[in-house]
XYZ file of C-alpha atoms in Angstrom:
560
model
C 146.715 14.704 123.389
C 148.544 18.004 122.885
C 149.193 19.894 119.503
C 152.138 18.104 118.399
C 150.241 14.899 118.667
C 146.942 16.449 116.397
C 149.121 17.860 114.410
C 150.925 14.500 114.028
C 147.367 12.542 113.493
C 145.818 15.588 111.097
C 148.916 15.533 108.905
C 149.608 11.649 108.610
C 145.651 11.392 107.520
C 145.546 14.064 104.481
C 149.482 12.926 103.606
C 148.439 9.645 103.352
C 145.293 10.423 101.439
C 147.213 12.494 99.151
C 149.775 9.457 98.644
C 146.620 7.474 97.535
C 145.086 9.114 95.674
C 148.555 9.889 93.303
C 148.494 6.405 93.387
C 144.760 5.573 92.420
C 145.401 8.313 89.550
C 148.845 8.185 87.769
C 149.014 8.169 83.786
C 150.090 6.106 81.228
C 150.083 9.161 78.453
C 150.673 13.138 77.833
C 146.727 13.727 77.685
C 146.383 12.626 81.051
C 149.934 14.054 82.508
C 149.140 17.549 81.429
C 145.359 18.013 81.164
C 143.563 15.030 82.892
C 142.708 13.410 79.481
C 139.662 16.659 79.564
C 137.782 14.259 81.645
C 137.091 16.493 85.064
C 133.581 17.202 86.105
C 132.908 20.936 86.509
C 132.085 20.887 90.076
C 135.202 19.175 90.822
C 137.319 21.430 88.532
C 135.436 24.196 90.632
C 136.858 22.880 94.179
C 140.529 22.170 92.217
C 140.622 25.810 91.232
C 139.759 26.794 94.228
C 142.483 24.637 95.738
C 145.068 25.755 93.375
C 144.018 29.450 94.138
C 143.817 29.236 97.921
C 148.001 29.335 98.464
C 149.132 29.718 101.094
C 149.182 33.538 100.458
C 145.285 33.292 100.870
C 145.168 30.591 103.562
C 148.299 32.041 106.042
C 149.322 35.533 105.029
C 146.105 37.392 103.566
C 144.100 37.804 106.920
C 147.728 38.623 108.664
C 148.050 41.498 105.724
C 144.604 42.566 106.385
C 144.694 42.130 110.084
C 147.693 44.686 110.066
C 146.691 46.824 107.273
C 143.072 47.491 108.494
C 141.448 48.577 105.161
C 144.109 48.832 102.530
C 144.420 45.273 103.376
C 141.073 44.770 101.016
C 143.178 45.292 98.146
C 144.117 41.203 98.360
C 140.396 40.687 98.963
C 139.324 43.076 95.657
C 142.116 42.255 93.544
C 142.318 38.127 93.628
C 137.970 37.996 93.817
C 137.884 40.873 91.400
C 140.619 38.741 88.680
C 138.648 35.512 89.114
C 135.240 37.448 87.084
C 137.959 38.445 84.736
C 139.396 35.307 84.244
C 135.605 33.609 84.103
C 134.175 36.084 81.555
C 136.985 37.578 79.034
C 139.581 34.482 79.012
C 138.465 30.633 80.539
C 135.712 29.293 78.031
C 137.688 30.769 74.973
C 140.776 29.372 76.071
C 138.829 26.348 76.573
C 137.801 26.204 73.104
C 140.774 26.758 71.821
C 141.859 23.623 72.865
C 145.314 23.322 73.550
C 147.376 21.958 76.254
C 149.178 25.330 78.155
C 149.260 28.826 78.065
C 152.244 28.949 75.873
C 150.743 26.127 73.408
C 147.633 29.033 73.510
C 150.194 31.639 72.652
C 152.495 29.592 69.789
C 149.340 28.551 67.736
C 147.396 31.841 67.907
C 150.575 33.896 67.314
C 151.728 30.839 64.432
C 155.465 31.814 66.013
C 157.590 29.111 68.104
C 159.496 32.750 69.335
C 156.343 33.898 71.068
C 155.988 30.353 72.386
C 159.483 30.058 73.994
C 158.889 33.708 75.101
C 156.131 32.595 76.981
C 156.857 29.358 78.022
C 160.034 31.247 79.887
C 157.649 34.077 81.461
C 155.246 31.187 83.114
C 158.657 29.482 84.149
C 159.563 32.646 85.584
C 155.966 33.846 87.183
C 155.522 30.078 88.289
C 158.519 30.143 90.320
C 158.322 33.706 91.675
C 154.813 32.204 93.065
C 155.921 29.015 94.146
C 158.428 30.452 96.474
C 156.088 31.687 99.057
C 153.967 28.565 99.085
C 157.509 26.486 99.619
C 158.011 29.154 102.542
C 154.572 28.406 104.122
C 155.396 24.948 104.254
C 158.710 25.609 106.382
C 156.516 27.763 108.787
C 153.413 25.398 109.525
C 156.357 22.420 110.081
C 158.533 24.749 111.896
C 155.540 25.464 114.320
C 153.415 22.497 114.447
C 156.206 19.685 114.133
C 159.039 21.452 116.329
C 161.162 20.856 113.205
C 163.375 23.358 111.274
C 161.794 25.518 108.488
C 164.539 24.420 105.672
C 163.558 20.612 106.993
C 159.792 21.525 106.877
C 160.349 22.555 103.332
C 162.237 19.453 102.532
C 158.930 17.383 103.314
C 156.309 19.647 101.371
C 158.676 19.069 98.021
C 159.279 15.563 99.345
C 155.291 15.206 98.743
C 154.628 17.057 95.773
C 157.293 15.520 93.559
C 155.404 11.881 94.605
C 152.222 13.067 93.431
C 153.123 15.648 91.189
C 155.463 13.129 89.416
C 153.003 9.926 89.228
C 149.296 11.394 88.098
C 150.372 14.387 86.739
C 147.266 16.900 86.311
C 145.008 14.608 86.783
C 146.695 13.202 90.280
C 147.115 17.031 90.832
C 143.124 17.463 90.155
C 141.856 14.812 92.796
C 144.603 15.907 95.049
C 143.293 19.496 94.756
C 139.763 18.331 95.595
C 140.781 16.339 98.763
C 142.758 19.999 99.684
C 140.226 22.040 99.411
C 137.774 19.674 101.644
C 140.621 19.692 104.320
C 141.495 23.575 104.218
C 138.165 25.085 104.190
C 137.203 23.080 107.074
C 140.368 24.153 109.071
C 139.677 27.554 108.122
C 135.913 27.609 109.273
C 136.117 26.265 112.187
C 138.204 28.347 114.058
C 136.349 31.805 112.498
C 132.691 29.986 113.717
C 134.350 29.350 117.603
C 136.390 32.569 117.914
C 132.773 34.986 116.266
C 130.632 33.082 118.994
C 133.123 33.656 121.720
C 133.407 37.324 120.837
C 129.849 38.191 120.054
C 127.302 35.060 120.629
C 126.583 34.864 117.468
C 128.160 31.871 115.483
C 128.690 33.758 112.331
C 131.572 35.274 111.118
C 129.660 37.595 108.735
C 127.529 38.891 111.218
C 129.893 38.780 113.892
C 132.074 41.425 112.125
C 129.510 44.167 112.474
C 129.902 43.730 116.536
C 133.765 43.744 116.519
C 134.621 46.518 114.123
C 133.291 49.520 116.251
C 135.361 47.677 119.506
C 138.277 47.237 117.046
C 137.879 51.059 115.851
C 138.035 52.342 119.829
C 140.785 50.112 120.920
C 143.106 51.251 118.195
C 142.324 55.061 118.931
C 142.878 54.156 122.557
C 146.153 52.714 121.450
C 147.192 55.781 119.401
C 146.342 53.522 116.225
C 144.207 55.139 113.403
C 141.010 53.522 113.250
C 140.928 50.301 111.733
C 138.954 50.963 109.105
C 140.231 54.611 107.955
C 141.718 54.290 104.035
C 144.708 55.149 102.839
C 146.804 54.544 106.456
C 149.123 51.754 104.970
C 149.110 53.054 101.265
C 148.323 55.937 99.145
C 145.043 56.201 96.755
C 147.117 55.602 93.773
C 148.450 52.347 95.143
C 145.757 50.798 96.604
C 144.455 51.115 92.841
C 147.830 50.001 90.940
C 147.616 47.209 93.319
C 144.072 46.100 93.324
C 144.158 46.438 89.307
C 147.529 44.242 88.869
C 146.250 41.840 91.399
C 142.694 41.745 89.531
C 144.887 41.298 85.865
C 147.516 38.914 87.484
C 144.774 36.374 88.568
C 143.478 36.327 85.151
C 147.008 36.066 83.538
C 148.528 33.315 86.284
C 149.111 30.237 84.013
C 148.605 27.903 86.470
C 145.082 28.967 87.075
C 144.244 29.237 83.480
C 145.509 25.316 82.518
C 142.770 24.237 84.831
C 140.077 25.288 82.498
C 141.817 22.861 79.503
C 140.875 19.822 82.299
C 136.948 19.639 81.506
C 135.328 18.048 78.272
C 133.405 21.378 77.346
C 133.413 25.076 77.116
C 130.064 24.636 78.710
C 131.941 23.031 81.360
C 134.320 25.853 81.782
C 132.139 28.273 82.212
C 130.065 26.420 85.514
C 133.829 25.564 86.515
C 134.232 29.321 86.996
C 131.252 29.614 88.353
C 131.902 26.775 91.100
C 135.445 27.978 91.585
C 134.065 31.568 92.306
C 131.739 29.842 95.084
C 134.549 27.623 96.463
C 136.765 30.658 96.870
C 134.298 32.781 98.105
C 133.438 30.742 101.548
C 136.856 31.608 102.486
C 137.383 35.202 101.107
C 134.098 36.447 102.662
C 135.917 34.691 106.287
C 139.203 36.368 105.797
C 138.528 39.690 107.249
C 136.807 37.879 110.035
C 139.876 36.259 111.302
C 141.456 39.037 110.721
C 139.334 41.278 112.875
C 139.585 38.688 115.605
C 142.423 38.022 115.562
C 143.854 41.846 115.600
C 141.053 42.880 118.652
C 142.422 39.721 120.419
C 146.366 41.064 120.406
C 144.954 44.784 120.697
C 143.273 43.906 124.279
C 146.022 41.794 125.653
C 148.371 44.514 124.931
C 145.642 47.001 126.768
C 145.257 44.706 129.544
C 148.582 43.312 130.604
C 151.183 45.324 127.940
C 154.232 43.852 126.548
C 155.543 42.148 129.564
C 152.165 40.140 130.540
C 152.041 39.287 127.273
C 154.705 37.163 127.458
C 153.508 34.911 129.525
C 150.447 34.365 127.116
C 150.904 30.130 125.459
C 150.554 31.378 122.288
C 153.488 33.655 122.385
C 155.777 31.722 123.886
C 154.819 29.064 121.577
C 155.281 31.220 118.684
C 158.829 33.120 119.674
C 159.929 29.514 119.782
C 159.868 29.820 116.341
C 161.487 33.239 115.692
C 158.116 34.280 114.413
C 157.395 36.393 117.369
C 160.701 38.226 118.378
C 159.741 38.642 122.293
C 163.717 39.688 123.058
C 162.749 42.600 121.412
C 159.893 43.415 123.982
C 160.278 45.539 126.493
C 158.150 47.466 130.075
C 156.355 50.702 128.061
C 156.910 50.016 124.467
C 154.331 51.137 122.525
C 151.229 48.880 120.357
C 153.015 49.434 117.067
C 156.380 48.952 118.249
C 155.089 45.845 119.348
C 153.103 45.082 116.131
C 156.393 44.893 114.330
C 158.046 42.246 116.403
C 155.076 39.580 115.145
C 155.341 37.828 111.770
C 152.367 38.892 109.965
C 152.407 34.932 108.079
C 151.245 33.661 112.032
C 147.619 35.304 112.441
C 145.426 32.255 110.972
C 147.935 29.736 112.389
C 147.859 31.313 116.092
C 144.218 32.368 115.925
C 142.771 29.069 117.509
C 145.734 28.936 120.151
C 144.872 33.315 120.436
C 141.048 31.968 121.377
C 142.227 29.177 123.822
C 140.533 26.398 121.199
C 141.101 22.392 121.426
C 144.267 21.177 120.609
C 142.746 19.127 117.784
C 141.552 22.519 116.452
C 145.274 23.659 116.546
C 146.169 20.530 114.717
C 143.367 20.699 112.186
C 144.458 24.054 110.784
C 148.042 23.519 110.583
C 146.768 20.339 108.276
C 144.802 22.849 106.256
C 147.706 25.486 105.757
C 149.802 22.426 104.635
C 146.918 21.507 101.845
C 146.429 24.932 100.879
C 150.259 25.411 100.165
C 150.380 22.049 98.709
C 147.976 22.192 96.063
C 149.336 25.212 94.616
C 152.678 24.462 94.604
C 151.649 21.303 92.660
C 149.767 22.975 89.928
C 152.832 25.648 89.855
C 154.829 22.317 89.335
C 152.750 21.349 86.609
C 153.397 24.473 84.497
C 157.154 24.218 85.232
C 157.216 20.820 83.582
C 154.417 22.071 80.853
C 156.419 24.478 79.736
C 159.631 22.676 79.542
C 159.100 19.006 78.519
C 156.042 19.777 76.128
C 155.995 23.437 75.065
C 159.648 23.323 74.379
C 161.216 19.778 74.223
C 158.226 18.494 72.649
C 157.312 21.227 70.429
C 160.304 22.875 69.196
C 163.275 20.609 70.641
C 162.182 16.979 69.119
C 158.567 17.093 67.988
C 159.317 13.742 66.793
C 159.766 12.438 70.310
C 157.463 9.510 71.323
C 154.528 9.462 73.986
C 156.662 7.733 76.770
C 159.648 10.261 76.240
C 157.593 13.124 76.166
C 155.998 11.913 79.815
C 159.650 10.810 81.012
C 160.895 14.609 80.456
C 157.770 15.510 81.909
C 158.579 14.008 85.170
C 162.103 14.923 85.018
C 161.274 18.606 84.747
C 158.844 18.806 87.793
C 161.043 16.993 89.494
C 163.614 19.419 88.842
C 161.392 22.205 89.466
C 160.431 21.003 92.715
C 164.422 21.357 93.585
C 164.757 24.559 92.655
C 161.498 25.387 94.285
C 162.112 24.568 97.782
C 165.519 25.980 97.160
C 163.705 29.624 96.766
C 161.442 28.610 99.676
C 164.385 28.446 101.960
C 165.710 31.713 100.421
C 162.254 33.836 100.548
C 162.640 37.022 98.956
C 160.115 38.567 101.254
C 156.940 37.992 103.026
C 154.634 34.500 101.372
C 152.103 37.031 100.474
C 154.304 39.871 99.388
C 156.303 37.647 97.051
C 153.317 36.026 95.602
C 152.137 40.039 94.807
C 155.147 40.034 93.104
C 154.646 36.849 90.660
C 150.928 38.693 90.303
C 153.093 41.697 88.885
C 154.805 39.628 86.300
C 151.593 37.580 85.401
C 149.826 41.103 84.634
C 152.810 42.773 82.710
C 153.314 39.278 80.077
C 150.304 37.295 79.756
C 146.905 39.549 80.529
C 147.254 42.126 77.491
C 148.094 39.464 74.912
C 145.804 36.997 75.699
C 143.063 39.191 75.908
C 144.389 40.956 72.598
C 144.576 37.589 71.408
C 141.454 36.390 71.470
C 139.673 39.727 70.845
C 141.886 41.716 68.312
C 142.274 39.506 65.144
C 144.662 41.648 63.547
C 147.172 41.255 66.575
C 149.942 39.606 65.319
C 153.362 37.588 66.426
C 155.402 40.499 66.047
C 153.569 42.768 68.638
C 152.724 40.068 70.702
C 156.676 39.016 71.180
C 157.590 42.045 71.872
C 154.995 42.897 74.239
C 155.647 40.364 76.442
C 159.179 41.295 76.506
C 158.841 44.592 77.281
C 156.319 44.228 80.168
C 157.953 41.427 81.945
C 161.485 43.338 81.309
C 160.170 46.763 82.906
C 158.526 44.798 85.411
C 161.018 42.904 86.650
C 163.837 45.363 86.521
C 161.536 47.800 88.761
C 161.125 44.840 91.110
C 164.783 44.124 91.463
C 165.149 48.396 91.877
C 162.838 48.960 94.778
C 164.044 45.274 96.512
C 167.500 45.537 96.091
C 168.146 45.425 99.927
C 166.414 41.941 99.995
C 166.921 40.264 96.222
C 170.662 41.617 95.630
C 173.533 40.577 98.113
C 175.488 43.197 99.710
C 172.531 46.292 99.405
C 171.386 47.741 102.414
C 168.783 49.934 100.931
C 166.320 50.211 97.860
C 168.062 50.830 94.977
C 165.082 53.267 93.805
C 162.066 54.023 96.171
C 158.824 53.968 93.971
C 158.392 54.488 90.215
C 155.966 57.908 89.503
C 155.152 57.133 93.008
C 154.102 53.340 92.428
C 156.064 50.603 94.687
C 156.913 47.246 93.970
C 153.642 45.398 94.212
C 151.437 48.079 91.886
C 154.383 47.997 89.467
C 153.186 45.264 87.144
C 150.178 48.373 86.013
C 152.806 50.029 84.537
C 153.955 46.638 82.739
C 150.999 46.053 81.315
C 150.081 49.240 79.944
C 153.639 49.065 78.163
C 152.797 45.655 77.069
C 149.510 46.722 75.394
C 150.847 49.835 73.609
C 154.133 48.235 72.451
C 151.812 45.274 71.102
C 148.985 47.670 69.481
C 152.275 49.872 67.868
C 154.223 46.898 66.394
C 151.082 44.987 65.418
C 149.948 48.154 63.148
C 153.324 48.243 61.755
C 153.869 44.688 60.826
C 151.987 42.313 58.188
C 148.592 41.340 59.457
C 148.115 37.150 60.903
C 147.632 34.490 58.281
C 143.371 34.253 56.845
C 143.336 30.880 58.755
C 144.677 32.470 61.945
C 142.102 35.224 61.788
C 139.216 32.455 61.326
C 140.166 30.506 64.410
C 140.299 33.789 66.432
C 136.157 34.653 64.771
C 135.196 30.813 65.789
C 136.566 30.740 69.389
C 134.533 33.826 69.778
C 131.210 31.522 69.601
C 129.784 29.700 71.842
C 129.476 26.428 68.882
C 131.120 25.994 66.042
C 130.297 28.292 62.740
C 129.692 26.948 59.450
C 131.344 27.729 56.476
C 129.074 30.280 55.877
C 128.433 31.841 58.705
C 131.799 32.204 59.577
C 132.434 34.349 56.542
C 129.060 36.653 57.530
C 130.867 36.939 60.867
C 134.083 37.888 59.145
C 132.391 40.861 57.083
C-alpha cells in the first residue's frame, strides 16, 4: 500500500475515534459544555493540555523554523516551555480557585465591571482567532499533501470535524478528544525522530543523536557558505531574540484557551499536578523538535552537496512536495546557490517530509500526516471553545439575558462555535503568514491584554476595574496597530511593502513586549488614581492566594 492508502487508513481510524468519542461524551447542561462538569482527572487534563498546546505551530512549523533558523530558532523552544512554568506557578491553581467558567468570567468578577468583561471577552475572541488561523492552515497542507486534495477543500474537512465534536460534548467532548490526540501525535512524531537518529548515527536516540549531527551540520553549512548552524544572532538581533522569547514566554501564560483547561479538574490540588503532567506531555516532543530539525536540515544540506539543485529534483520527496506548491522546483536552476535554494521550500513541510527525506515505510508517511491532523485539531477545538465561551456565556448569558434558561444558554453555545468554526476556516484559507508566524502573532496579543492583568489581578489587591479596562485596551490597541504597520504588504490589500519596518528596532513578533509593558504601567497609573476595589473584592483576591480556605479570622490577620 502506498501513502495515499496509509494516509487513507491512519486518518479514517483517529476521525472515526474522534466521531465516537463526541458521541460517547456530549452534554445535556452549561457545566459540562464549557468546563467538563470539573470532573477531569489530572493526568488526563495533563495529556489535553498538552494536546491543546501542541498546534500545529509546534507539531508542523516549529522544527521547520528551527531547522532554518539554526539557533535563534530556540526562541519557540524557550518561549512556549519557558510560559508553561509561568502559567503553572503565578496563574493555573489561583485561577482554579477562583472558580469561574472563562477567562473573561475571571476578569468581570475580580474587576466587579461587565466593561472589563466585554473588553476581554472581545480580546480572547480576537487572540483565539488570530491563533486559530494557522491551525485551519495546517489542516489545508497535511490534506493538500497526503490526500491529493486542494488546501481550501482540506480545510473544509478539519472544520467539517471540529464543529461535530466541538458542537456535541463541548469541553468535555473536547477533553477526551484531546487525550486520544495527543496519543496519536506524539507517536507520529517519535517515530520518525527514533528511525531517522539511528540511520544517521546508530544510536536510536534523538537526544543523543544530536551531539553526532551538530558538528557535521556545523561543517556542511560552512562548506555551503552558510554560517554555522549553531552561531546566535544570524536570523535575529540580541534584542529580538529576547522581545520574542519574553512575549512568547507571557503569551503562553495569557492564551485563554490554555488557561480554561485548568477550570476542568475538581481541585486546585488537581491543577497544580495538571501542570505538572502537561509540562511532561509537552516536553517529550519539545526536547525532539530540534532533533528533526537537525535531521532534517543535514539531510537537504548533503543532497544539495552531492547532486545540487538539478539532482535534487529527481529526489521522491521533492517531486512529491512541488506537487503541492510547497516546494517551488520551477524556480531551481544548474549553479544556484544553498540559500537561494532554501527559499524555494515551505518551511511548514520539514516534519511532514522528514520520513519521506529518510526513505521510511509508507505507513510511517501515513502515520504522521494523522498526527499533524490531531495536533491541529485539538487546538483548533479548544480555540472553538473560547469563541463560543466568550460569546454565548460571557456575553449573552451574562450581560445580554442573564435570565436565559440552561437549554438556551447551550443552544447559543453551539450556535457560536459553529459560527466560529466558519469564520475560522475562512482565515485558514486566507493565512496572513506562515502557521507558526501567525500563531507568534496571536502570542503578541495574548501578552499585551491578558498576562499583566491577570497577574495584577490576583497579586495586587488594590488593582482596580478602571486600570484594568484600560490596560487591556491600550496593550492590545498598540499591539495590534504595530502588527498591521510592519505586515501591511500581507494583512492590507493593495501594499507592496511594510508600512513601518520595526518599532525601536523590535519587529512584529517581539512587539507584544512593548504591549505589555504599556498595559502594566497604564493599569498601575489609572489604578492609583481611581477609588480602590470593593472590601469584599479585596478578600476574595487574600483567599485565592491560599492554598485552603481562611477563616474569618485568619483572613483578617492576612489582611493586616
Amino acid at each position: 500500500m502506498g501513502i495515499i492508502g496509509w494516509t487513507f487508513v491512519w486518518v479514517g481510524i483517529t476521525f472515526s475515534i474522534y466521531i465516537g468519542i463526541a458521541v460517547w461524551s456530549r452534554v445535556a447542561d452549561t457545566k459540562g459544555f464549557y468546563v467538563a462538569g470539573q470532573g477531569i482527572p489530572a493526568i488526563a487534563n495533563g495529556m489535553a493540555v498538552g494536546a491543546d498546546w501542541m498546534s500545529a505551530a509546534s507539531f508542523i512549523s516549529m522544527a521547520g523554523l528551527i531547522s532554518f533558523m539554526g539557533f535563534d530558532g530556540s526562541i519557540y523552544l524557550m518561549g512556549w516551555t519557558g510560559g508553561y512554568v509561568l502559567l503553572a506557578l503565578l496563574l493555573a491553581p489561583y485561577l482554579r480557585k477562583f472558580g469561574k467558567f472563562t477567562v473573561p468570567d475571571f476578569v468581570g468578577a475580580r474587576y466587579y465591571s461587565n466593561t472589563a468583561r466585554v473588553v476581554a471577552a472581545i480580546a480572547a475572541i480576537f487572540v483565539s482567532f488570530t491563533y486559530v488561523a494557522g491551525q485551519m492552515r495546517g489542516v489545508g497542507v497535511v490534506f493538500s499533501r497526503f490526500l491529493q486534495v486542494d488546501i481550501n477543500l482540506g480545510i473544509l474537512i478539519g472544520m467539517t470535524i471540529v464543529a461535530l465534536y466541538a458542537t456535541l460534548g463541548g469541553m468535555k467532548g473536547i477533553t477526551w478528544t484531546q487525550v486520544a490526540q495527543y496519543c496519536v501525535l506524539i507517536v507520529a512524531y517519535l517515530i520518525p525522530a527514533v528511525a531517522i537518529a539511528y540511520t544517521l548515527t546508530g544510536n536510536p536516540i534523538p537526544h543523543i543523536a544530536i551531539g553526532e549531527v551538530v558538528p557535521r551540520l556545523n561543517e556542511l553549512q560552512t562548506q555551503l557558505g552558510l554560517n554555522p548552524y549553531t552561531g546566535p544572532f544570524s536570523n535575529l538581533n540580541m534584542l529580538n531574540v529576547l522581545c520574542i522569547t519574553f512575549v512568547l514566554m507571557t503569551g503562553t501564560a495569557g492564551l485563554p484557551h490554555v488557561i480554561v483547561r485548568f477550570y476542568t479538574v475538581k481541585t486546585v490540588r488537581d491543577a497544580r499536578w495538571s501542570a505538572f503532567w502537561a509540562l511532561l506531555f509537552i516536553g517529550i516532543l519539545y526536547t525532539v523538535a530540534p532533533a528533526v530539525a537537525m535531521f532534517s536540515k543535514l539531510e537537504i544540506l548533503q543532497s544539495f552537496a552531492d547532486m545540487g539543485a538539478s539532482g535534487m529534483q529527481n529526489l521522491g520527496w521533492v517531486q512529491n512536495w512541488a506537487e503541492t506548491g510547497l516546494i517551488k522546483t520551477q524556480q531551481w536552476q544548474a549553479g544556484m546557490g544553498v540559500e537561494q535554494l532554501l527559499g524555494t521550500i515551505d518551511r511548514d513541510i520539514i516534519v511532514l517530509a522528514t520520513p519521506e527525506l529518510a526513505n521510511l515505510s509508507a505507513w510511517v508517511v501515513g502515520l504522521v500526516a494523522a498526527g499533524g491532523l490531531a495536533a491541529a485539531l485539538s487546538t483548533a477545538s479548544g480555540l472553538m471553545l473560547v469563541i463560543s465561551s466568550s460569546l454565548a456565556h460571557d456575553i449573552y448569558g451574562e450581560i445580554i439575558n442573564p435570565e436565559a434558561s440552561e437549554q438556551k444558554r447551550l443552544f447559543w453555545g453551539r450556535v457560536a462555535i459553529f459560527g466560529g468554526v466558519i469564520v475560522a476556516g475562512l482565515f485558514g484559507i486566507y493565512p496572513p503568514g506562515f502557521v507558526a508566524e501567525v500563531v507568534a502573532f496571536a502570542f503578541g496579543l495574548a501578552a499585551a491584554s491578558f498576562f499583566p492583568i491577570l497577574v495584577l489581578g490576583i497579586f495586587w489587591k488594590r488593582c482596580n476595574q478602571q486600570g484594568a479596562v484600560a490596560g487591556m485596551i491600550v496593550g492590545l490597541a498598540f499591539t495590534f496597530l504595530m502588527i498591521v504597520l510592519m505586515r501591511a504588504h500581507v494583512v492590507v490589500p493593495g501594499v507592496g511593502e511594510p508600512i513601518l519596518e520595526s518599532f525601536l528596532g523590535i519587529q512584529a513578533q517581539g512587539i507584544g513586549m512593548v504591549g505589555m509593558l504599556l498595559n502594566f504601567i497604564v493599569t498601575y497609573a489609572v489604578t492609583l488614581a481611581t477609588p480602590a476595589p470593593p472590601q469584599d473584592v479585596q478578600d476574595i483576591v487574600e483567599q485565592i492566594r491560599y492554598p485552603r480556605e481562611l477563616t474569618d479570622e485568619e483572613l483578617q490577620e492576612a489582611v493586616a
